[in-house]
mmCIF file of C-alpha atoms in Angstrom:
data_model
loop_
_atom_site.group_PDB
_atom_site.id
_atom_site.type_symbol
_atom_site.label_atom_id
_atom_site.label_comp_id
_atom_site.label_asym_id
_atom_site.label_seq_id
_atom_site.Cartn_x
_atom_site.Cartn_y
_atom_site.Cartn_z
ATOM 1 C CA MET A 78 -31.021 15.338 57.459
ATOM 2 C CA ARG A 79 -27.612 15.402 55.857
ATOM 3 C CA SER A 80 -27.343 11.631 56.022
ATOM 4 C CA VAL A 81 -30.781 11.250 54.400
ATOM 5 C CA GLY A 82 -29.747 13.642 51.604
ATOM 6 C CA PHE A 83 -26.516 11.743 51.128
ATOM 7 C CA VAL A 84 -28.409 8.448 50.866
ATOM 8 C CA LYS A 85 -30.776 9.961 48.287
ATOM 9 C CA ARG A 86 -27.910 11.331 46.208
ATOM 10 C CA ALA A 87 -26.137 7.974 46.364
ATOM 11 C CA ALA A 88 -29.315 6.185 45.279
ATOM 12 C CA ILE A 89 -29.790 8.604 42.382
ATOM 13 C CA ALA A 90 -26.156 8.112 41.366
ATOM 14 C CA ARG A 91 -26.578 4.318 41.382
ATOM 15 C CA LEU A 92 -29.796 4.589 39.373
ATOM 16 C CA SER A 93 -28.117 6.888 36.838
ATOM 17 C CA SER A 94 -25.209 4.490 36.571
ATOM 18 C CA CYS A 95 -27.576 1.613 35.837
ATOM 19 C CA LEU A 96 -29.542 3.625 33.283
ATOM 20 C CA PHE A 97 -26.482 4.813 31.414
ATOM 21 C CA ALA A 98 -24.563 1.537 31.644
ATOM 22 C CA PRO A 99 -25.963 0.108 28.358
ATOM 23 C CA GLY A 100 -25.088 3.318 26.505
ATOM 24 C CA GLU A 101 -21.586 3.383 27.960
ATOM 25 C CA TRP A 102 -21.095 -0.254 26.963
ATOM 26 C CA LEU A 103 -22.287 0.466 23.421
ATOM 27 C CA LEU A 104 -20.011 3.520 23.088
ATOM 28 C CA SER A 105 -17.030 1.496 24.303
ATOM 29 C CA ARG A 106 -17.726 -1.050 21.562
ATOM 30 C CA LEU A 107 -18.255 1.613 18.900
ATOM 31 C CA SER A 108 -14.915 3.193 19.785
ATOM 32 C CA ARG A 109 -13.259 -0.025 18.589
ATOM 33 C CA LEU A 110 -15.363 -0.362 15.460
ATOM 34 C CA ASP A 111 -12.454 0.357 13.101
ATOM 35 C CA LYS A 112 -10.526 -2.546 14.683
ATOM 36 C CA THR A 113 -13.308 -5.150 14.609
ATOM 37 C CA GLN A 114 -12.533 -8.502 13.024
ATOM 38 C CA TRP A 115 -16.217 -9.208 12.302
ATOM 39 C CA PRO A 116 -17.678 -6.272 10.348
ATOM 40 C CA VAL A 117 -20.306 -8.605 8.850
ATOM 41 C CA LEU A 118 -21.806 -9.180 12.314
ATOM 42 C CA TRP A 119 -22.084 -5.409 12.853
ATOM 43 C CA VAL A 120 -23.874 -4.994 9.529
ATOM 44 C CA ILE A 121 -26.243 -7.884 10.305
ATOM 45 C CA GLY A 122 -26.987 -6.410 13.733
ATOM 46 C CA LEU A 123 -27.753 -2.964 12.299
ATOM 47 C CA PHE A 124 -29.943 -4.614 9.643
ATOM 48 C CA ILE A 125 -31.960 -6.522 12.275
ATOM 49 C CA ILE A 126 -32.408 -3.381 14.396
ATOM 50 C CA GLN A 127 -34.027 -1.648 11.402
ATOM 51 C CA ALA A 128 -35.854 -4.492 9.685
ATOM 52 C CA ILE A 129 -37.723 -6.262 12.481
ATOM 53 C CA PRO A 130 -39.489 -3.239 14.035
ATOM 54 C CA ALA A 131 -40.323 -1.741 10.630
ATOM 55 C CA THR A 132 -41.751 -5.030 9.355
ATOM 56 C CA PHE A 133 -44.099 -5.386 12.333
ATOM 57 C CA VAL A 134 -45.187 -1.741 12.188
ATOM 58 C CA ARG A 135 -45.993 -1.865 8.473
ATOM 59 C CA ALA A 136 -47.890 -5.126 8.844
ATOM 60 C CA SER A 137 -49.913 -3.828 11.812
ATOM 61 C CA ASN A 138 -51.147 -0.611 10.152
ATOM 62 C CA LEU A 139 -52.064 -2.139 6.777
ATOM 63 C CA GLU A 140 -49.312 -0.168 5.039
ATOM 64 C CA GLU A 141 -48.155 -3.256 3.173
ATOM 65 C CA GLY A 142 -51.653 -3.879 1.841
ATOM 66 C CA ARG A 143 -51.911 -0.381 0.359
ATOM 67 C CA ILE A 144 -48.507 -0.619 -1.327
ATOM 68 C CA ILE A 145 -49.308 -4.041 -2.818
ATOM 69 C CA ALA A 146 -52.711 -2.834 -4.077
ATOM 70 C CA ILE A 147 -51.133 0.162 -5.835
ATOM 71 C CA ALA A 148 -48.430 -2.083 -7.315
ATOM 72 C CA ARG A 149 -51.046 -4.522 -8.677
ATOM 73 C CA GLY A 150 -52.974 -1.593 -10.138
ATOM 74 C CA ALA A 151 -49.867 -0.407 -11.939
ATOM 75 C CA ILE A 152 -49.348 -3.839 -13.529
ATOM 76 C CA GLU A 153 -52.938 -4.847 -14.247
ATOM 77 C CA ASP A 154 -54.416 -1.464 -15.239
ATOM 78 C CA GLY A 155 -51.309 0.407 -16.347
ATOM 79 C CA HIS A 156 -51.699 3.095 -13.668
ATOM 80 C CA TRP A 157 -48.019 3.863 -13.247
ATOM 81 C CA LEU A 158 -48.037 7.661 -13.273
ATOM 82 C CA THR A 159 -51.562 8.055 -11.857
ATOM 83 C CA PRO A 160 -51.809 5.397 -9.135
ATOM 84 C CA PHE A 161 -55.185 4.127 -7.956
ATOM 85 C CA LEU A 162 -56.069 2.396 -4.712
ATOM 86 C CA TYR A 163 -59.129 0.139 -4.873
ATOM 87 C CA GLY A 164 -60.513 2.166 -7.794
ATOM 88 C CA ASP A 165 -59.914 5.605 -6.254
ATOM 89 C CA ARG A 166 -57.215 8.057 -7.306
ATOM 90 C CA PHE A 167 -54.343 7.881 -4.800
ATOM 91 C CA ALA A 168 -52.416 11.131 -4.333
ATOM 92 C CA GLU A 169 -51.444 10.944 -0.693
ATOM 93 C CA ARG A 170 -47.680 10.669 -1.169
ATOM 94 C CA PRO A 171 -45.044 9.417 -3.663
ATOM 95 C CA VAL A 172 -45.401 5.750 -4.543
ATOM 96 C CA LEU A 173 -41.789 4.836 -5.281
ATOM 97 C CA LEU A 174 -41.956 1.692 -3.160
ATOM 98 C CA SER A 175 -45.104 0.591 -5.020
ATOM 99 C CA TRP A 176 -43.314 1.072 -8.355
ATOM 100 C CA ILE A 177 -40.350 -0.985 -7.150
ATOM 101 C CA SER A 178 -42.694 -3.708 -5.857
ATOM 102 C CA ALA A 179 -44.537 -3.729 -9.194
ATOM 103 C CA LEU A 180 -41.293 -4.052 -11.172
ATOM 104 C CA PHE A 181 -40.106 -6.812 -8.847
ATOM 105 C CA GLY A 182 -43.480 -8.535 -9.236
ATOM 106 C CA GLU A 183 -43.253 -8.460 -13.011
ATOM 107 C CA LEU A 184 -39.854 -10.115 -12.829
ATOM 108 C CA THR A 185 -41.073 -12.815 -10.421
ATOM 109 C CA GLY A 186 -44.456 -13.530 -11.989
ATOM 110 C CA GLY A 187 -46.818 -11.505 -9.828
ATOM 111 C CA VAL A 188 -47.095 -9.037 -6.977
ATOM 112 C CA THR A 189 -47.063 -10.812 -3.632
ATOM 113 C CA LEU A 190 -46.195 -9.877 -0.090
ATOM 114 C CA TRP A 191 -42.561 -10.735 -0.756
ATOM 115 C CA SER A 192 -42.540 -8.523 -3.846
ATOM 116 C CA LEU A 193 -42.710 -5.700 -1.320
ATOM 117 C CA ARG A 194 -40.640 -7.102 1.488
ATOM 118 C CA VAL A 195 -37.608 -8.210 -0.519
ATOM 119 C CA PRO A 196 -36.903 -4.715 -1.949
ATOM 120 C CA HIS A 197 -37.774 -3.213 1.413
ATOM 121 C CA LEU A 198 -35.277 -5.484 3.159
ATOM 122 C CA GLY A 199 -32.742 -4.518 0.487
ATOM 123 C CA PHE A 200 -33.198 -0.877 1.496
ATOM 124 C CA PHE A 201 -32.608 -1.796 5.121
ATOM 125 C CA PHE A 202 -29.456 -3.706 4.198
ATOM 126 C CA ALA A 203 -28.153 -0.711 2.243
ATOM 127 C CA GLY A 204 -29.004 1.473 5.243
ATOM 128 C CA ALA A 205 -27.101 -0.884 7.545
ATOM 129 C CA LEU A 206 -24.029 -0.609 5.304
ATOM 130 C CA LEU A 207 -24.340 3.186 5.291
ATOM 131 C CA ILE A 208 -24.750 3.398 9.082
ATOM 132 C CA TYR A 209 -21.790 1.058 9.616
ATOM 133 C CA GLY A 210 -19.634 3.187 7.318
ATOM 134 C CA LEU A 211 -20.650 6.398 9.105
ATOM 135 C CA LEU A 212 -20.075 4.909 12.555
ATOM 136 C CA ARG A 213 -16.707 3.524 11.528
ATOM 137 C CA THR A 214 -15.691 6.919 10.184
ATOM 138 C CA ALA A 215 -16.971 8.801 13.236
ATOM 139 C CA THR A 216 -15.574 6.448 15.892
ATOM 140 C CA GLY A 217 -12.466 5.148 14.188
ATOM 141 C CA LYS A 218 -9.233 6.744 13.075
ATOM 142 C CA ALA A 219 -8.971 10.470 12.432
ATOM 143 C CA ALA A 220 -6.364 12.960 11.324
ATOM 144 C CA ALA A 221 -4.022 14.368 13.967
ATOM 145 C CA VAL A 222 -2.288 17.733 14.233
ATOM 146 C CA PHE A 223 1.345 17.911 15.333
ATOM 147 C CA GLN A 224 3.496 20.911 16.140
ATOM 148 C CA VAL A 225 7.294 20.964 15.897
ATOM 149 C CA ARG A 226 9.324 23.457 17.921
ATOM 150 C CA SER A 227 13.004 24.300 17.944
ATOM 151 C CA GLY A 228 14.779 24.602 21.290
ATOM 152 C CA ASN A 229 18.007 26.204 20.091
ATOM 153 C CA THR A 230 16.867 28.555 17.307
ATOM 154 C CA LEU A 231 14.294 31.320 16.879
ATOM 155 C CA THR A 232 12.604 29.589 13.946
ATOM 156 C CA GLY A 233 9.278 27.795 14.001
ATOM 157 C CA PRO A 234 6.979 26.481 15.247
ATOM 158 C CA TRP A 235 5.802 24.302 12.370
ATOM 159 C CA THR A 236 2.364 22.663 12.246
ATOM 160 C CA TYR A 237 1.505 19.462 10.373
ATOM 161 C CA THR A 238 -1.781 17.612 9.847
ATOM 162 C CA VAL A 239 -1.364 13.873 9.306
ATOM 163 C CA GLY A 240 -4.180 11.651 8.077
ATOM 164 C CA PRO A 241 -4.879 8.165 9.482
ATOM 165 C CA ASP A 242 -2.373 5.526 8.337
ATOM 166 C CA ARG A 243 -0.306 8.240 6.663
ATOM 167 C CA GLU A 244 3.269 9.424 7.116
ATOM 168 C CA ILE A 245 4.839 12.828 6.727
ATOM 169 C CA SER A 246 8.453 13.948 6.736
ATOM 170 C CA ASP A 247 10.361 17.223 6.617
ATOM 171 C CA ASP A 248 13.899 18.501 6.962
ATOM 172 C CA TRP A 249 15.453 21.531 8.604
ATOM 173 C CA THR A 250 18.490 23.543 7.592
ATOM 174 C CA PHE A 251 20.784 24.983 10.222
ATOM 175 C CA VAL A 252 20.373 28.712 10.716
ATOM 176 C CA TRP A 253 24.017 29.559 11.364
ATOM 177 C CA PRO A 254 26.970 28.405 9.216
ATOM 178 C CA LEU A 255 28.794 26.788 12.146
ATOM 179 C CA GLN A 256 25.731 25.330 13.828
ATOM 180 C CA THR A 257 25.927 21.549 14.331
ATOM 181 C CA ALA A 258 23.532 20.881 17.209
ATOM 182 C CA TYR A 259 19.827 20.231 16.821
ATOM 183 C CA ASP A 260 17.018 20.430 19.396
ATOM 184 C CA LEU A 261 13.530 19.662 18.084
ATOM 185 C CA SER A 262 10.349 18.752 19.952
ATOM 186 C CA VAL A 263 7.161 17.299 18.499
ATOM 187 C CA TYR A 264 3.833 17.723 20.310
ATOM 188 C CA GLY A 265 0.611 16.000 19.379
ATOM 189 C CA PRO A 266 -2.805 15.037 20.770
ATOM 190 C CA ASN A 267 -3.340 13.078 23.970
ATOM 191 C CA GLY A 268 0.026 13.883 25.541
ATOM 192 C CA PHE A 269 2.097 12.830 22.519
ATOM 193 C CA MET A 270 5.642 14.153 22.724
ATOM 194 C CA ARG A 271 8.924 13.342 21.003
ATOM 195 C CA THR A 272 12.146 15.267 21.578
ATOM 196 C CA PHE A 273 15.325 15.020 19.497
ATOM 197 C CA LYS A 274 18.627 16.438 20.698
ATOM 198 C CA GLY A 275 22.111 15.829 19.385
ATOM 199 C CA SER A 276 24.826 16.914 16.982
ATOM 200 C CA ILE A 277 25.682 15.966 13.409
ATOM 201 C CA VAL A 278 29.435 16.612 13.584
ATOM 202 C CA GLY A 279 31.966 14.257 15.150
ATOM 203 C CA HIS A 280 32.984 10.651 14.640
ATOM 204 C CA ASP A 281 31.614 9.627 18.030
ATOM 205 C CA LYS A 282 28.258 11.358 17.661
ATOM 206 C CA ALA A 283 25.310 9.036 18.092
ATOM 207 C CA ASN A 284 22.941 8.403 15.194
ATOM 208 C CA LEU A 285 20.047 6.262 16.396
ATOM 209 C CA ASP A 286 16.769 5.593 14.604
ATOM 210 C CA ILE A 287 14.115 4.999 17.290
ATOM 211 C CA LYS A 288 10.588 3.872 16.520
ATOM 212 C CA SER A 289 7.704 3.322 18.936
ATOM 213 C CA ILE A 290 5.107 0.636 18.179
ATOM 214 C CA TYR A 291 1.759 0.395 19.977
ATOM 215 C CA ASP A 292 -0.203 -2.748 20.765
ATOM 216 C CA SER A 293 -3.606 -1.215 21.522
ATOM 217 C CA SER A 294 -5.138 -4.614 22.296
ATOM 218 C CA CYS A 295 -3.180 -4.895 25.544
ATOM 219 C CA GLY A 296 -1.588 -1.450 25.994
ATOM 220 C CA ASP A 297 2.025 -2.522 25.364
ATOM 221 C CA ILE A 298 4.629 -0.325 23.720
ATOM 222 C CA THR A 299 7.763 -1.491 21.928
ATOM 223 C CA LEU A 300 10.819 0.639 21.224
ATOM 224 C CA ARG A 301 12.924 -0.413 18.249
ATOM 225 C CA LEU A 302 16.385 1.137 18.038
ATOM 226 C CA PHE A 303 18.700 0.950 15.052
ATOM 227 C CA ASN A 304 22.285 2.230 15.158
ATOM 228 C CA ARG A 305 22.955 4.180 11.975
ATOM 229 C CA GLY A 306 26.273 5.464 13.320
ATOM 230 C CA ALA A 307 29.728 4.239 12.414
ATOM 231 C CA THR A 308 30.667 3.172 15.962
ATOM 232 C CA THR A 309 29.200 1.171 18.821
ATOM 233 C CA SER A 310 26.900 3.159 21.118
ATOM 234 C CA GLN A 311 26.097 2.317 24.724
ATOM 235 C CA VAL A 312 22.376 3.049 24.782
ATOM 236 C CA ASN A 313 20.706 3.851 28.111
ATOM 237 C CA ILE A 314 16.896 3.729 28.331
ATOM 238 C CA LEU A 315 15.055 5.140 31.355
ATOM 239 C CA ASN A 316 11.395 4.317 31.990
ATOM 240 C CA VAL A 317 10.347 7.540 33.698
ATOM 241 C CA TYR A 318 7.328 5.941 35.402
ATOM 242 C CA THR A 319 8.950 2.821 36.821
ATOM 243 C CA LYS A 320 12.496 4.292 37.093
ATOM 244 C CA GLU A 321 13.733 1.122 35.401
ATOM 245 C CA LYS A 322 17.019 1.605 33.537
ATOM 246 C CA ILE A 323 18.469 -0.678 30.904
ATOM 247 C CA SER A 324 21.761 -0.384 29.012
ATOM 248 C CA HIS A 325 22.862 -2.093 25.834
ATOM 249 C CA ASN A 326 25.909 -1.852 23.611
ATOM 250 C CA LEU A 327 24.459 -1.355 20.164
ATOM 251 C CA LYS A 328 26.956 -2.008 17.392
ATOM 252 C CA SER A 329 26.905 -0.171 14.094
ATOM 253 C CA GLY A 330 24.060 -1.538 11.945
ATOM 254 C CA GLU A 331 22.577 -3.467 14.900
ATOM 255 C CA SER A 332 18.970 -3.306 16.135
ATOM 256 C CA LEU A 333 17.379 -3.589 19.565
ATOM 257 C CA ALA A 334 13.719 -4.100 20.478
ATOM 258 C CA LYS A 335 12.316 -3.767 23.992
ATOM 259 C CA SER A 336 8.669 -3.898 25.125
ATOM 260 C CA TRP A 337 6.894 -2.545 28.195
ATOM 261 C CA SER A 338 3.369 -2.843 29.561
ATOM 262 C CA THR A 339 1.553 0.405 30.348
ATOM 263 C CA GLU A 340 -1.426 -1.213 32.094
ATOM 264 C CA LYS A 341 -0.327 -0.101 35.571
ATOM 265 C CA TYR A 342 -0.163 3.512 34.407
ATOM 266 C CA PHE A 343 -3.448 3.484 32.429
ATOM 267 C CA GLY A 344 -1.749 3.552 29.032
ATOM 268 C CA TRP A 345 0.709 6.370 29.767
ATOM 269 C CA TYR A 346 4.397 5.970 28.882
ATOM 270 C CA ASP A 347 7.534 8.095 29.090
ATOM 271 C CA PHE A 348 11.026 6.987 28.064
ATOM 272 C CA LEU A 349 14.335 8.806 27.948
ATOM 273 C CA VAL A 350 17.031 7.471 25.613
ATOM 274 C CA GLU A 351 20.647 8.630 25.976
ATOM 275 C CA VAL A 352 24.075 7.475 24.760
ATOM 276 C CA SER A 353 27.043 7.272 27.140
ATOM 277 C CA SER A 354 29.631 8.253 24.518
ATOM 278 C CA ASP A 355 27.640 11.278 23.290
ATOM 279 C CA SER A 356 26.372 13.605 26.019
ATOM 280 C CA SER A 357 24.572 15.771 23.453
ATOM 281 C CA PHE A 358 22.293 12.948 22.287
ATOM 282 C CA GLN A 359 18.903 12.583 23.927
ATOM 283 C CA GLN A 360 15.506 11.454 22.730
ATOM 284 C CA ARG A 361 12.310 11.393 24.770
ATOM 285 C CA ILE A 362 9.280 9.300 23.838
ATOM 286 C CA ALA A 363 6.109 10.064 25.803
ATOM 287 C CA GLY A 364 2.368 9.822 25.300
ATOM 288 C CA HIS A 365 -0.685 7.662 25.834
ATOM 289 C CA ILE A 366 -1.945 4.427 24.249
ATOM 290 C CA GLU A 367 -5.687 4.296 23.581
ATOM 291 C CA THR A 368 -7.121 0.829 24.198
ATOM 292 C CA GLY A 369 -10.809 1.739 24.436
ATOM 293 C CA ASP A 370 -10.822 1.104 28.198
ATOM 294 C CA ASP A 371 -11.346 3.722 30.893
ATOM 295 C CA SER A 372 -8.237 5.750 31.644
ATOM 296 C CA MET A 373 -7.157 8.673 33.806
ATOM 297 C CA SER A 374 -5.006 11.777 33.634
ATOM 298 C CA ASP A 375 -1.251 11.371 33.347
ATOM 299 C CA PRO A 376 -0.173 10.073 36.798
ATOM 300 C CA ALA A 377 3.207 11.788 36.430
ATOM 301 C CA ILE A 378 1.846 15.167 35.394
ATOM 302 C CA GLY A 379 3.941 17.945 36.878
ATOM 303 C CA ALA A 380 6.808 15.602 37.741
ATOM 304 C CA SER A 381 10.278 16.032 36.238
ATOM 305 C CA VAL A 382 12.513 13.334 34.790
ATOM 306 C CA ALA A 383 15.041 13.871 37.553
ATOM 307 C CA GLU A 384 12.460 12.884 40.160
#
């Protein structure tokens, strides 16, 4: 009996997968709507979805005939505020569409079937634009909340909300007069983490500007490092997932760019950047790249950098 039940559950699971597959496909496409290169095609598709069924339904239940008759009555008999239908007072519902058809008919020389359909199709086109805008807003970019914590002071935490395609900056003053070391961590959605450790005093202290750049089309990440310090720094980068280590002597005013693919780790990345001549300097860049494809939980969750 257990095997029969298992077969039934498996069959139901396959059936559910088939039934929900179109919806899952559509949601995966909508999640990339803000990145589409062909917004016109989306608008045309939404227009067709609305216009074709509505046109057939209106034609099949004589709705178009009633609207045209009221529109002709408004033009020929002047019944604009008190519409009539085939000689009888019509008070079933508002007749805005009949008014629009009548006005369009006056401009084109008479009320015809297209005097109704052209404005009606215009409404559908406006609706398609509205739906596209709402879907793009709902499925596209959104604001993100970040929290900054201090690892060597009792101040904070600080919370920041950053809008899409926006930047925010802040500065921190040292609590104690002789304090020179900093230890700040930034946490954001979807595993986003950046840590900044170092010191601001000393000729040999590292001063690196590190930026991370996503390529969401393929899941690649690029680190760009710029040496703002006065001396050459031997930069060591550890890919925590692959355990790959690279070193580079970065002269003052020099830049370095290095890219990695995150496909094997489902979009997750984790890098540790240190400088040989400055043991206090350390930056960690970790998080997840959203590509719109299926992903999984962080494969290194619970693991330490030392492992």
